[in-house]
Amino acid sequence: MERDGHTGSATGAALPAGGGPLPAGGAVAAVDVGGTGTRVRLLPGGPRADAPGVELPAPGRTVGADGIDTGSLLTGLAEALRQERAARPGGLPPVAAVGVGLSGLLGLTADPEALCRGLAELLGADRVVLAADVVTSYVGALGVRPGAVVAAGTGAVALGTDFAKRWVRRDGWGHLLGDAGSGAWIGQAGLRAALRAHDGRADGSATLLAAAVQRFGSPEGWPARLYPHGDVAGRMAAFAPDVASAAEDGDPTARAVWRRAAEHLADTVVAALPTEPGPGTESGPGTEPVVSWCGSLFRAGELLAAPFREAVRAARPDARLVPPAGSSLDGAAALATLVLTAPDRLPDAAPYLRVWTRDGAARHTAF
Amino acid sequence: MERDGHTGSATGAALPAGGGPLPAGGAVAAVDVGGTGTRVRLLPGGPRADAPGVELPAPGRTVGADGIDTGSLLTGLAEALRQERAARPGGLPPVAAVGVGLSGLLGLTADPEALCRGLAELLGADRVVLAADVVTSYVGALGVRPGAVVAAGTGAVALGTDFAKRWVRRDGWGHLLGDAGSGAWIGQAGLRAALRAHDGRADGSATLLAAAVQRFGSPEGWPARLYPHGDVAGRMAAFAPDVASAAEDGDPTARAVWRRAAEHLADTVVAALPTEPGPGTESGPGTEPVVSWCGSLFRAGELLAAPFREAVRAARPDARLVPPAGSSLDGAAALATLVLTAPDRLPDAAPYLRVWTRDGAARHTAF
């Protein structure tokens, strides 16, 4: 297995050739913390580089009045690791560094110091890279290089960065304030079109109405089912696949919804690119702005990807569209590897990216 | 005071001249039950017709897993009436009939029998007319005659009816599924435009951003302030007056939001009109469809009313636009008066309109 294997498919093109070999025994952990679940991937390094990685699920983060609950997050991870160690002869490999992508880090209150220290203790690591989930998504898609990436699942957010001074977030405001073109946006547009058909209005879609009735029952009951729900965005996004099926079957309303979503996502990622060449941007003479995309919404394939590419090219003919190399978990693994092999390439850029070291003697103490 | 005085301004044009005099002692109660509060108006009748009416507030309805909580609604009303009776020398007049407009009656589970019986006992009445709030709004605006009325406040809903067989609701699906052109819709559009300006995007509005920052603080804090809130629709609608101010000051984005809202509301009310003349519709030969409007959103004045009228006329040149005569509480009072003076004009049309009598001997038992 090549060194790149440590970081998954995300970084085959992204990690620098000059990053150097991993220190012996330098296994890394990648942690992807979401609202509904956490994924942990342990990747062996050094002399055990041939061993397969381990992936295990854990509870997601919870949010209280004070923001992200670090204590319950660490407790859930500790239990997941305990079970995995108990079930695995020989236990788990020691870990030199942890890369963490944390959903909500940009909008919610969090305790980064406590989280990094707790993760380091749980996994025996000396270094932790804590990043917003949009950063791990970015690195998973494009690696550590300048550009802009839009991440679209239930929500939608774009990050433009040069991994130096420029860190630009666009949208990501949630289903009420933004997230234009997201899964929740598509599902909501589909449900609205279904209800307009139910109301006998000319711009409704009978196809979407039939699909929504099959999924949610009689329209009269939809408000009572949706509004008290704790995750209305997720519930609306659950209808996006039905809107995709209707679009694939030629329903014009559904097709228009997906096209408009693609245009919104293209607008969002283009808005994250620098508009003018300058110090620290990638669009100076001789370079071109790089754009990528990621997230579960793009599993819709060409239905979304084709109009997305078209809209990006229309807005920025100079842009180079690069398909995503990997996932956000791949991105977290890449960050963990980089902090061991090429820490100078990771800037301290709170709240987007923070580097924590156990002894506090490294360049970035950050807290 | 003329008999029409019993029902407020709403019904001056609507109650039939042949409705007949109120029975002696026939005071009526009008009750308008909303999500955040309840208004009760007691109007003297018969020999005490000259006495001024009494208006008192009470808690709104609450909604639990089983729908509208009838018990807590009646308890709150009982306490409000007890306080009013204690504070008023001579107490309150006896009431012959109650008219009730209930928010949520069309979408949420409710116990109409228990509510009517409880109201009758609280007020000493023999007859109760229970109606959806859109019906009392309709009657307040237009009286008991065929037509279509759109009610726009935090939400938006239209009712088209002939007070016989035809009862057509359009929209009213709530802020996630519909309510196009409502206060929540306008506030949300304004906040989205503000955040797009914050994100440096060309289609944002710096004016709306400044207004929203003044009201809600730094944009980074908006998601945390809005999403956990129990009444996100009300909170978004609270920004609609700022969008109105920006529009009055010439902000093109804000003006476009209000114009689009007016078009949505016009579409909704036109969709509630019958498209073809026929038995039981008002658009037969020699008649014209009547359209009215009501609700707090129309306090915006010509900013909303002018493009609303224009859009209705464009869609239905044959329609007659009739300004609203009164409020939903006026409508509830009119229904209470009608059930005493001309009960044959009130059909049993559950879930829109139900007539309850204490002895169950009347034409409508309904339950």
XYZ file of C-alpha atoms in Angstrom:
734
model
C 0.000 0.000 0.000
C 1.318 3.420 -0.926
C 1.556 6.137 1.612
C -1.463 7.748 -0.002
C -3.398 4.725 1.056
C -3.395 6.041 4.579
C -5.658 8.840 3.623
C -8.032 7.096 1.316
C -8.870 8.030 -2.217
C -9.286 11.681 -1.347
C -5.693 12.577 -1.362
C -4.144 10.569 -4.107
C -3.849 13.733 -6.137
C -3.718 16.131 -3.240
C -0.999 15.149 -0.806
C 2.344 16.595 -1.770
C 4.972 14.250 -3.091
C 7.367 15.962 -0.721
C 5.284 15.258 2.338
C 7.711 12.588 3.423
C 7.063 9.170 4.909
C 4.926 8.668 7.968
C 6.808 8.220 11.233
C 7.004 4.593 12.331
C 3.852 3.553 14.162
C 2.177 6.692 12.944
C -1.331 5.433 12.463
C -3.925 8.157 12.036
C -7.573 8.485 12.978
C -10.171 10.297 10.901
C -13.329 11.419 12.665
C -16.391 12.825 10.891
C -18.871 14.225 13.417
C -22.365 14.905 12.093
C -25.718 15.714 13.579
C -27.056 12.187 13.341
C -23.894 10.092 13.621
C -20.124 10.034 13.839
C -17.790 7.936 11.742
C -14.337 7.011 12.952
C -11.722 5.528 10.618
C -8.432 4.187 11.955
C -5.681 3.844 9.376
C -2.466 2.016 10.164
C 0.823 3.692 9.366
C 4.501 2.996 9.431
C 5.436 -0.685 9.793
C 1.779 -1.714 9.821
C 0.909 0.172 6.679
C -0.362 -2.967 4.988
C -3.012 -3.690 7.602
C -6.560 -2.791 6.669
C -8.184 0.222 8.240
C -10.948 0.030 10.785
C -14.172 2.010 10.476
C -16.693 2.296 13.281
C -19.823 4.297 13.937
C -20.582 6.373 17.031
C -23.387 8.724 18.086
C -23.509 12.183 16.501
C -22.987 15.396 18.382
C -25.847 16.847 20.394
C -26.598 20.538 20.700
C -27.804 22.128 23.915
C -28.397 25.681 25.032
C -24.623 26.134 25.321
C -23.910 24.773 21.847
C -22.200 21.524 20.975
C -22.063 19.123 23.942
C -18.424 18.071 24.016
C -18.890 15.760 27.001
C -21.572 13.578 25.459
C -19.691 13.470 22.161
C -16.558 12.161 23.871
C -18.536 9.705 25.992
C -20.167 8.233 22.891
C -16.819 7.930 21.123
C -15.218 6.318 24.179
C -17.928 3.664 24.298
C -17.663 2.950 20.564
C -13.880 2.556 20.868
C -14.205 0.350 23.970
C -16.555 -2.019 22.145
C -14.288 -2.114 19.098
C -11.200 -2.842 21.209
C -13.034 -5.595 23.092
C -14.228 -7.230 19.879
C -10.853 -7.112 18.131
C -8.029 -9.500 19.058
C -4.928 -7.364 19.522
C -7.005 -4.267 20.111
C -6.580 -1.153 17.982
C -3.360 0.357 16.646
C -1.860 3.316 18.453
C -2.655 6.583 16.769
C -0.222 9.444 16.232
C -2.640 12.061 14.947
C -6.364 12.679 14.637
C -8.185 14.654 11.962
C -11.702 15.767 12.897
C -14.443 17.329 10.805
C -17.138 18.789 13.039
C -20.576 19.755 11.787
C -21.744 23.008 13.372
C -18.278 24.268 14.299
C -18.837 27.470 12.294
C -22.286 28.282 13.647
C -22.608 26.765 17.095
C -20.663 27.368 20.262
C -18.092 24.645 20.896
C -15.160 23.955 23.202
C -12.340 23.107 20.772
C -9.677 22.765 23.467
C -11.704 20.220 25.457
C -12.669 18.332 22.329
C -9.087 18.079 21.034
C -7.688 17.094 24.440
C -10.417 14.494 24.900
C -9.887 12.989 21.449
C -6.127 12.891 21.995
C -6.636 11.020 25.254
C -9.189 8.589 23.815
C -6.936 7.668 20.909
C -3.515 8.162 22.485
C -2.600 10.819 19.930
C -0.223 13.757 20.273
C -1.712 15.902 17.524
C -5.275 16.768 16.552
C -6.476 18.788 13.588
C -9.961 20.127 14.242
C -11.806 21.463 11.197
C -15.277 22.543 10.219
C -17.030 19.812 8.247
C -16.938 21.995 5.144
C -13.122 21.967 5.423
C -12.846 18.174 5.637
C -15.295 17.953 2.730
C -13.127 20.382 0.795
C -9.917 18.468 1.523
C -11.612 15.182 0.702
C -12.731 16.534 -2.647
C -9.791 18.659 -3.732
C -6.956 18.148 -1.250
C -4.964 20.940 0.330
C -4.795 23.336 -2.603
C -6.525 26.601 -3.549
C -10.011 26.480 -5.020
C -13.671 26.338 -4.089
C -15.835 23.341 -3.177
C -19.577 23.158 -2.659
C -20.876 20.509 -0.277
C -24.535 19.584 -0.765
C -26.532 17.121 1.313
C -29.462 18.095 3.476
C -27.860 21.563 3.489
C -25.580 23.396 1.087
C -22.413 25.377 1.754
C -19.348 26.363 -0.228
C -15.811 27.041 0.939
C -13.243 29.003 -1.012
C -9.726 29.016 0.358
C -6.037 29.195 -0.469
C -5.096 27.408 2.788
C -3.332 30.584 3.820
C -5.085 33.900 4.393
C -8.259 33.437 2.391
C -11.168 31.527 3.977
C -14.543 32.320 2.445
C -17.781 30.565 3.327
C -20.849 31.038 1.144
C -24.400 30.027 2.135
C -24.721 27.227 4.692
C -27.375 29.281 6.492
C -29.792 26.403 7.025
C -33.111 25.549 5.420
C -34.945 28.721 6.503
C -32.263 31.297 5.747
C -30.410 29.760 2.832
C -29.081 26.333 1.762
C -30.259 27.157 -1.740
C -30.216 24.091 -3.962
C -29.735 21.642 -1.069
C -31.584 18.386 -0.486
C -33.974 20.144 1.890
C -34.502 22.874 -0.716
C -35.286 20.303 -3.424
C -37.572 18.267 -1.192
C -39.396 21.380 -0.072
C -39.846 22.594 -3.651
C -41.173 19.150 -4.548
C -43.648 19.083 -1.663
C -44.843 22.600 -2.489
C -45.408 21.567 -6.099
C -47.276 18.483 -4.884
C -49.588 20.572 -2.712
C -50.225 23.006 -5.540
C -51.412 20.065 -7.607
C -53.542 18.966 -4.665
C -54.973 22.502 -4.577
C -55.844 22.136 -8.257
C -53.395 24.774 -9.394
C -51.913 24.799 -12.859
C -48.272 24.989 -11.749
C -48.469 21.916 -9.511
C -47.171 18.441 -10.331
C -49.543 15.484 -10.197
C -46.563 13.127 -10.424
C -44.957 14.656 -7.333
C -48.307 14.630 -5.553
C -48.675 10.901 -6.187
C -45.119 10.257 -4.977
C -45.577 12.357 -1.852
C -48.904 10.727 -1.001
C -47.205 7.345 -1.257
C -44.471 8.476 1.131
C -46.360 10.740 3.550
C -50.052 9.822 3.222
C -52.903 12.233 2.682
C -51.817 15.876 2.203
C -54.144 17.031 4.983
C -51.867 15.189 7.385
C -48.547 16.577 6.123
C -48.442 19.729 8.271
C -49.069 17.749 11.468
C -46.385 15.234 10.462
C -43.785 17.804 9.427
C -43.978 20.862 11.671
C -43.531 19.250 15.106
C -40.637 17.156 13.801
C -37.232 17.832 15.315
C -35.434 17.594 11.979
C -37.699 19.253 9.418
C -34.783 19.826 7.040
C -33.926 16.137 7.026
C -37.548 15.191 6.582
C -37.945 17.506 3.587
C -34.658 16.280 2.112
C -36.016 12.723 2.338
C -38.351 13.648 -0.515
C -35.500 14.755 -2.817
C -34.972 11.209 -4.192
C -38.652 11.120 -5.215
C -38.190 14.454 -6.984
C -35.183 12.894 -8.730
C -37.222 9.878 -9.832
C -39.965 12.139 -11.158
C -37.379 14.190 -13.033
C -35.820 11.060 -14.536
C -39.322 10.064 -15.651
C -39.683 13.400 -17.433
C -41.883 15.375 -15.043
C -41.217 18.987 -16.104
C -41.732 20.493 -12.641
C -39.302 18.036 -11.060
C -36.772 18.636 -13.819
C -37.038 22.383 -13.274
C -36.503 21.958 -9.531
C -33.270 20.011 -10.038
C -32.031 22.425 -12.679
C -32.692 25.399 -10.418
C -30.958 23.588 -7.564
C -27.914 23.008 -9.758
C -27.856 26.699 -10.664
C -28.067 27.679 -7.004
C -25.192 25.357 -6.078
C -23.131 26.696 -8.979
C -23.851 30.284 -7.878
C -22.777 29.398 -4.357
C -19.477 27.810 -5.319
C -18.660 30.548 -7.826
C -19.346 33.141 -5.113
C -16.651 31.449 -3.020
C -13.990 31.954 -5.717
C -11.851 35.069 -5.670
C -13.050 37.510 -8.305
C -9.667 39.037 -8.991
C -6.127 37.736 -9.084
C -4.045 38.852 -6.144
C -1.659 37.739 -3.446
C -2.785 34.502 -1.938
C -5.385 33.715 -4.566
C -5.198 30.998 -7.121
C -6.541 32.978 -10.064
C -3.406 34.950 -10.760
C -1.665 34.900 -14.111
C -0.889 31.388 -15.189
C -3.301 29.712 -12.806
C -6.984 28.965 -13.056
C -9.650 28.763 -10.360
C -10.358 25.179 -9.388
C -13.906 24.115 -8.510
C -15.128 20.846 -7.063
C -18.233 19.503 -5.362
C -19.181 16.828 -2.864
C -21.952 15.563 -0.656
C -24.748 13.053 -0.886
C -26.900 15.211 -3.160
C -24.483 14.628 -6.032
C -25.370 10.912 -5.903
C -28.213 12.060 -8.170
C -25.597 11.900 -10.949
C -25.928 13.785 -14.197
C -29.398 15.056 -13.254
C -27.553 17.461 -10.957
C -23.988 17.350 -12.231
C -24.702 18.296 -15.859
C -26.603 21.553 -15.175
C -24.185 22.301 -12.306
C -21.156 22.100 -14.609
C -22.989 24.106 -17.245
C -23.866 26.887 -14.786
C -20.341 27.056 -13.333
C -18.862 27.300 -16.824
C -21.341 30.014 -17.788
C -20.432 32.090 -14.725
C -16.689 31.404 -14.723
C -15.404 30.234 -18.107
C -11.881 30.291 -16.659
C -12.712 27.743 -13.955
C -11.401 24.185 -14.018
C -13.934 21.640 -12.785
C -12.261 18.808 -10.871
C -14.374 15.808 -9.820
C -14.127 15.061 -6.098
C -11.404 12.607 -5.144
C -13.002 11.433 -1.903
C -15.265 12.011 1.043
C -15.162 14.226 4.120
C -13.797 11.264 6.096
C -11.009 10.997 3.526
C -10.412 14.697 4.092
C -10.166 14.230 7.864
C -7.653 11.416 7.309
C -5.645 13.623 4.971
C -5.473 16.386 7.582
C -4.304 13.901 10.224
C -1.595 12.639 7.880
C -0.485 16.140 6.943
C -0.052 17.234 10.539
C 2.486 14.420 10.859
C 4.218 14.725 7.508
C 3.971 18.386 6.506
C 2.550 20.445 9.381
C 3.721 23.700 7.796
C 1.056 23.230 5.131
C -1.712 23.502 7.748
C -2.307 27.094 8.793
C -3.955 28.071 12.017
C -7.208 29.445 10.653
C -9.824 29.372 13.394
C -12.703 28.713 13.238
C -12.138 26.806 9.992
C -9.013 24.859 10.937
C -7.127 24.475 14.209
C -4.069 22.442 15.083
C -3.660 21.110 18.614
C -0.542 19.481 20.052
C -0.252 17.726 23.369
C 2.871 19.565 24.519
C 1.834 22.924 23.155
C 5.387 23.262 21.788
C 4.465 23.052 18.135
C 3.939 26.041 15.926
C 0.176 26.076 16.412
C -1.259 26.084 19.866
C -4.365 27.773 18.668
C -6.339 27.942 21.911
C -78.120 50.934 17.924
C -79.320 48.973 14.930
C -79.388 45.223 14.953
C -76.296 45.218 12.780
C -74.473 46.759 15.681
C -74.430 43.381 17.366
C -72.053 42.018 14.853
C -69.690 44.901 14.382
C -68.737 46.484 11.139
C -68.254 43.197 9.352
C -71.823 42.467 8.643
C -73.409 45.789 7.911
C -73.582 44.796 4.285
C -73.771 41.083 4.807
C -76.563 40.215 7.200
C -79.870 39.806 5.429
C -82.485 42.469 5.952
C -84.905 39.612 6.524
C -82.856 38.081 9.331
C -85.423 39.264 11.871
C -84.903 40.826 15.278
C -82.784 39.200 17.951
C -84.715 37.315 20.626
C -85.020 39.283 23.865
C -81.911 38.846 25.992
C -80.113 37.417 23.013
C -76.611 38.674 23.651
C -73.949 36.953 21.594
C -70.322 36.075 22.205
C -67.644 36.134 19.530
C -64.496 34.094 20.186
C -61.372 34.217 18.036
C -58.930 31.476 19.053
C -55.401 31.843 17.721
C -52.060 30.224 18.379
C -50.781 33.022 20.615
C -53.988 34.408 22.116
C -57.754 34.312 22.202
C -60.090 37.286 21.970
C -63.605 37.181 23.367
C -66.178 39.849 22.564
C -69.526 39.952 24.335
C -72.221 41.932 22.570
C -75.505 42.729 24.278
C -78.726 42.031 22.443
C -82.440 42.435 22.891
C -83.492 44.880 25.631
C -79.867 45.692 26.437
C -78.870 46.356 22.859
C -77.640 49.840 23.713
C -75.040 48.657 26.224
C -71.442 48.678 25.009
C -69.768 45.398 24.207
C -67.052 43.832 26.313
C -63.788 42.546 24.865
C -61.328 40.464 26.832
C -58.179 38.498 26.087
C -57.454 34.905 27.031
C -54.635 32.438 26.339
C -54.390 30.912 22.847
C -54.914 27.267 22.098
C -52.086 24.842 22.712
C -51.287 21.864 20.521
C -50.133 18.536 21.890
C -49.517 15.122 20.387
C -53.291 14.611 20.169
C -53.929 17.965 18.472
C -55.667 20.983 19.929
C -55.919 20.786 23.730
C -59.587 21.541 24.376
C -59.237 21.267 28.141
C -56.546 23.909 28.544
C -58.338 26.199 26.086
C -61.554 26.044 28.124
C -59.663 26.450 31.405
C -57.987 29.606 30.137
C -61.281 31.028 28.906
C -63.002 30.207 32.201
C -60.344 32.075 34.149
C -60.514 35.113 31.847
C -64.306 35.210 32.207
C -64.108 34.776 35.985
C -61.756 37.756 36.293
C -63.935 39.859 34.010
C -67.099 39.006 35.974
C -65.388 39.796 39.288
C -64.160 43.161 38.020
C -67.474 44.250 36.539
C -70.387 45.395 38.747
C -73.435 43.504 37.573
C -71.320 40.807 35.988
C -71.628 39.904 32.313
C -74.791 39.702 30.219
C -76.288 36.263 29.527
C -75.363 34.966 26.113
C -77.741 33.185 23.745
C -75.236 32.121 21.115
C -71.495 31.857 20.593
C -69.565 32.172 17.349
C -66.061 30.708 17.412
C -63.227 30.931 14.908
C -60.583 28.329 15.683
C -57.091 28.431 14.220
C -55.928 24.954 13.278
C -59.380 23.407 13.012
C -58.718 22.355 9.420
C -55.285 20.824 9.980
C -55.080 19.651 13.563
C -57.092 17.094 15.463
C -59.729 18.724 17.663
C -62.728 17.715 19.747
C -65.498 19.974 18.402
C -68.245 18.455 20.552
C -66.318 18.997 23.797
C -65.302 22.491 22.753
C -68.846 23.550 21.847
C -70.345 22.033 24.983
C -67.664 23.643 27.143
C -68.151 27.067 25.559
C -71.929 26.788 25.934
C -71.527 25.997 29.621
C -68.974 28.761 30.233
C -71.177 31.384 28.628
C -74.620 29.976 29.351
C -75.424 29.712 25.656
C -77.757 27.304 23.870
C -76.159 27.541 20.454
C -72.558 27.532 19.271
C -71.257 28.015 15.753
C -67.763 26.567 15.458
C -65.825 27.616 12.366
C -62.305 27.441 11.035
C -60.549 30.783 11.453
C -60.514 31.220 7.689
C -64.334 31.087 7.778
C -64.694 33.775 10.457
C -62.162 35.861 8.521
C -64.234 35.356 5.391
C -67.496 36.315 7.089
C -65.830 39.307 8.730
C -64.591 40.530 5.366
C -67.455 39.670 3.047
C -70.379 38.420 5.142
C -72.362 35.286 4.391
C -72.391 35.462 0.616
C -70.582 33.648 -2.213
C -67.057 34.700 -3.102
C -63.421 34.161 -2.183
C -61.342 35.773 0.554
C -57.617 35.539 1.196
C -56.435 35.940 4.784
C -52.777 36.910 5.164
C -50.896 37.373 8.408
C -48.022 35.158 9.494
C -49.571 32.581 7.176
C -51.741 32.813 4.068
C -54.888 30.935 3.130
C -57.879 31.535 0.886
C -61.426 30.280 1.161
C -63.898 30.128 -1.674
C -67.468 29.229 -0.783
C -71.127 29.678 -1.652
C -72.181 28.842 1.932
C -73.940 25.806 0.529
C -72.134 22.945 -1.173
C -68.917 24.587 -2.262
C -66.092 24.930 0.304
C -62.658 25.345 -1.249
C -59.488 26.041 0.686
C -56.337 27.113 -1.134
C -52.854 27.152 0.407
C -52.675 27.587 4.198
C -50.053 24.810 4.295
C -47.702 26.580 6.688
C -44.345 28.247 6.176
C -42.498 25.135 4.967
C -45.113 23.724 2.602
C -46.886 26.841 1.354
C -48.218 30.123 2.762
C -46.909 31.816 -0.364
C -46.924 35.581 -0.009
C -47.545 35.507 3.758
C -45.758 37.547 6.419
C -43.425 34.615 7.126
C -42.763 34.285 3.387
C -41.924 37.993 3.081
C -39.750 38.024 6.196
C -37.928 34.909 5.044
C -37.318 36.355 1.581
C -36.010 39.521 3.234
C -33.653 37.625 5.531
C -32.370 35.514 2.652
C -31.683 38.672 0.637
C -29.905 40.158 3.663
C -27.647 37.117 3.998
C -26.875 37.154 0.309
C -25.642 40.717 0.736
C -23.641 39.542 3.754
C -22.163 36.817 1.537
C -21.169 39.504 -0.961
C -23.545 38.312 -3.647
C -24.896 40.609 -6.319
C -28.576 39.788 -5.756
C -28.496 40.625 -2.038
C -29.804 43.790 -0.419
C -27.482 45.879 1.743
C -30.503 47.841 3.007
C -32.196 44.677 4.259
C -28.912 43.470 5.743
C -28.571 46.675 7.755
C -32.188 46.423 8.936
C -31.814 42.773 9.910
C -28.540 43.379 11.761
C -30.274 46.115 13.734
C -33.079 43.727 14.660
C -31.259 40.405 15.063
C -27.578 41.259 15.578
C -24.661 39.753 13.698
C -25.673 37.353 10.892
C -23.422 34.614 12.285
C -25.831 34.458 15.225
C -29.067 34.275 13.242
C -29.210 30.495 12.770
C -28.732 29.869 16.501
C -31.414 32.457 17.297
C -33.935 31.265 14.727
C -33.782 27.481 14.396
C -34.385 26.423 18.008
C -37.255 28.905 18.311
C -40.703 27.441 18.856
C -42.372 29.850 16.437
C -39.989 30.260 13.522
C -42.802 31.446 11.232
C -43.719 34.252 13.631
C -40.092 35.194 14.053
C -39.552 35.422 10.295
C -42.796 37.362 9.871
C -41.510 39.870 12.437
C -39.052 41.022 9.775
C -41.798 41.750 7.208
C -42.337 45.332 8.499
C -38.634 46.021 7.924
C -38.969 44.690 4.392
C -41.949 47.053 3.987
C -39.905 50.023 5.227
C -37.082 49.162 2.849
C -39.573 48.901 -0.018
C -41.119 52.270 0.867
C -37.592 53.690 0.826
C -37.108 52.361 -2.686
C -34.980 49.265 -2.123
C -35.559 47.274 -5.340
C -35.143 43.851 -3.712
C -37.666 44.674 -0.998
C -40.095 46.094 -3.543
C -39.797 42.922 -5.619
C -40.473 40.769 -2.538
C -43.711 42.597 -1.746
C -44.820 42.557 -5.373
C -44.199 38.838 -5.630
C -46.055 38.314 -2.339
C -49.039 40.247 -3.721
C -49.007 38.083 -6.843
C -48.909 34.921 -4.737
C -51.849 36.091 -2.615
C -53.796 37.033 -5.740
C -53.055 33.616 -7.268
C -54.261 31.955 -4.090
C -57.559 33.813 -3.875
C -58.236 33.430 -7.593
C -57.590 29.693 -7.261
C -60.391 29.597 -4.672
C -62.949 31.025 -7.127
C -65.032 28.686 -9.230
C -63.715 28.581 -12.769
C -67.051 27.859 -14.400
C -70.636 28.913 -13.742
C -72.780 26.145 -12.366
C -75.262 25.216 -9.689
C -74.209 26.616 -6.368
C -71.546 28.934 -7.713
C -71.718 32.672 -7.851
C -70.228 33.125 -11.293
C -73.279 32.105 -13.249
C -74.862 34.361 -15.819
C -75.731 37.731 -14.363
C -73.445 37.452 -11.350
C -69.767 38.188 -10.884
C -67.203 36.536 -8.633
C -66.585 38.567 -5.500
C -63.089 38.750 -4.004
C -61.961 40.220 -0.713
C -58.923 40.081 1.555
C -58.108 40.413 5.223
C -55.428 39.878 7.809
C -52.656 41.883 9.393
C -50.405 41.745 6.350
C -52.733 44.110 4.494
C -51.908 46.788 7.066
C -48.967 47.403 4.731
C -51.479 49.385 2.671
C -50.994 50.116 -1.010
C -47.555 48.494 -1.023
C -49.443 45.194 -0.946
C -52.972 46.176 -1.963
C -52.109 47.855 -5.265
C -50.200 44.946 -6.852
C -52.694 42.511 -5.282
C -55.653 44.209 -6.983
C -53.703 44.438 -10.215
C -52.874 40.730 -10.190
C -56.436 39.682 -9.333
C -57.798 41.828 -12.161
C -55.244 40.398 -14.591
C -56.228 36.836 -13.712
C -59.987 37.382 -13.401
C -61.176 40.525 -15.197
C -64.738 39.553 -14.275
C -64.046 39.659 -10.529
C -65.408 42.367 -8.257
C -62.957 43.429 -5.548
C -64.738 44.287 -2.307
C -62.719 45.816 0.550
C -63.098 43.898 3.816
C -65.909 45.123 6.072
C -64.438 43.822 9.338
C -62.251 41.410 11.224
C -62.401 37.721 12.024
C -63.877 38.604 15.426
C -66.604 40.531 13.605
C -67.153 37.398 11.548
C -67.496 35.232 14.654
C -70.047 37.696 16.042
C -71.963 37.618 12.755
C -72.134 33.806 12.858
C -73.429 33.899 16.451
C -76.097 36.409 15.451
C -77.103 34.427 12.377
C -77.607 31.218 14.312
C -80.230 33.104 16.345
C -81.863 35.117 13.591
C -81.522 33.069 10.412
C -80.128 29.607 11.219
C -81.202 28.268 7.840
C -78.484 30.376 6.262
C -75.791 28.439 8.105
C -75.165 25.057 6.513
C -73.578 22.168 8.303
C -70.259 22.037 6.493
C -67.737 20.257 8.666
C -64.852 20.835 9.094
C -65.375 24.434 7.930
C -68.542 25.266 9.831
C -70.520 23.359 12.447
C -73.635 24.304 14.348
C -74.155 22.918 17.848
C -77.341 23.190 19.897
C -77.774 22.271 23.525
C -80.862 20.140 23.042
C -79.697 18.537 19.827
C -83.199 19.175 18.441
C -82.186 21.758 15.912
C -81.545 21.039 12.283
C -77.806 20.646 12.771
C -76.466 18.273 15.326
C -73.289 17.890 13.389
C -71.384 15.573 15.719
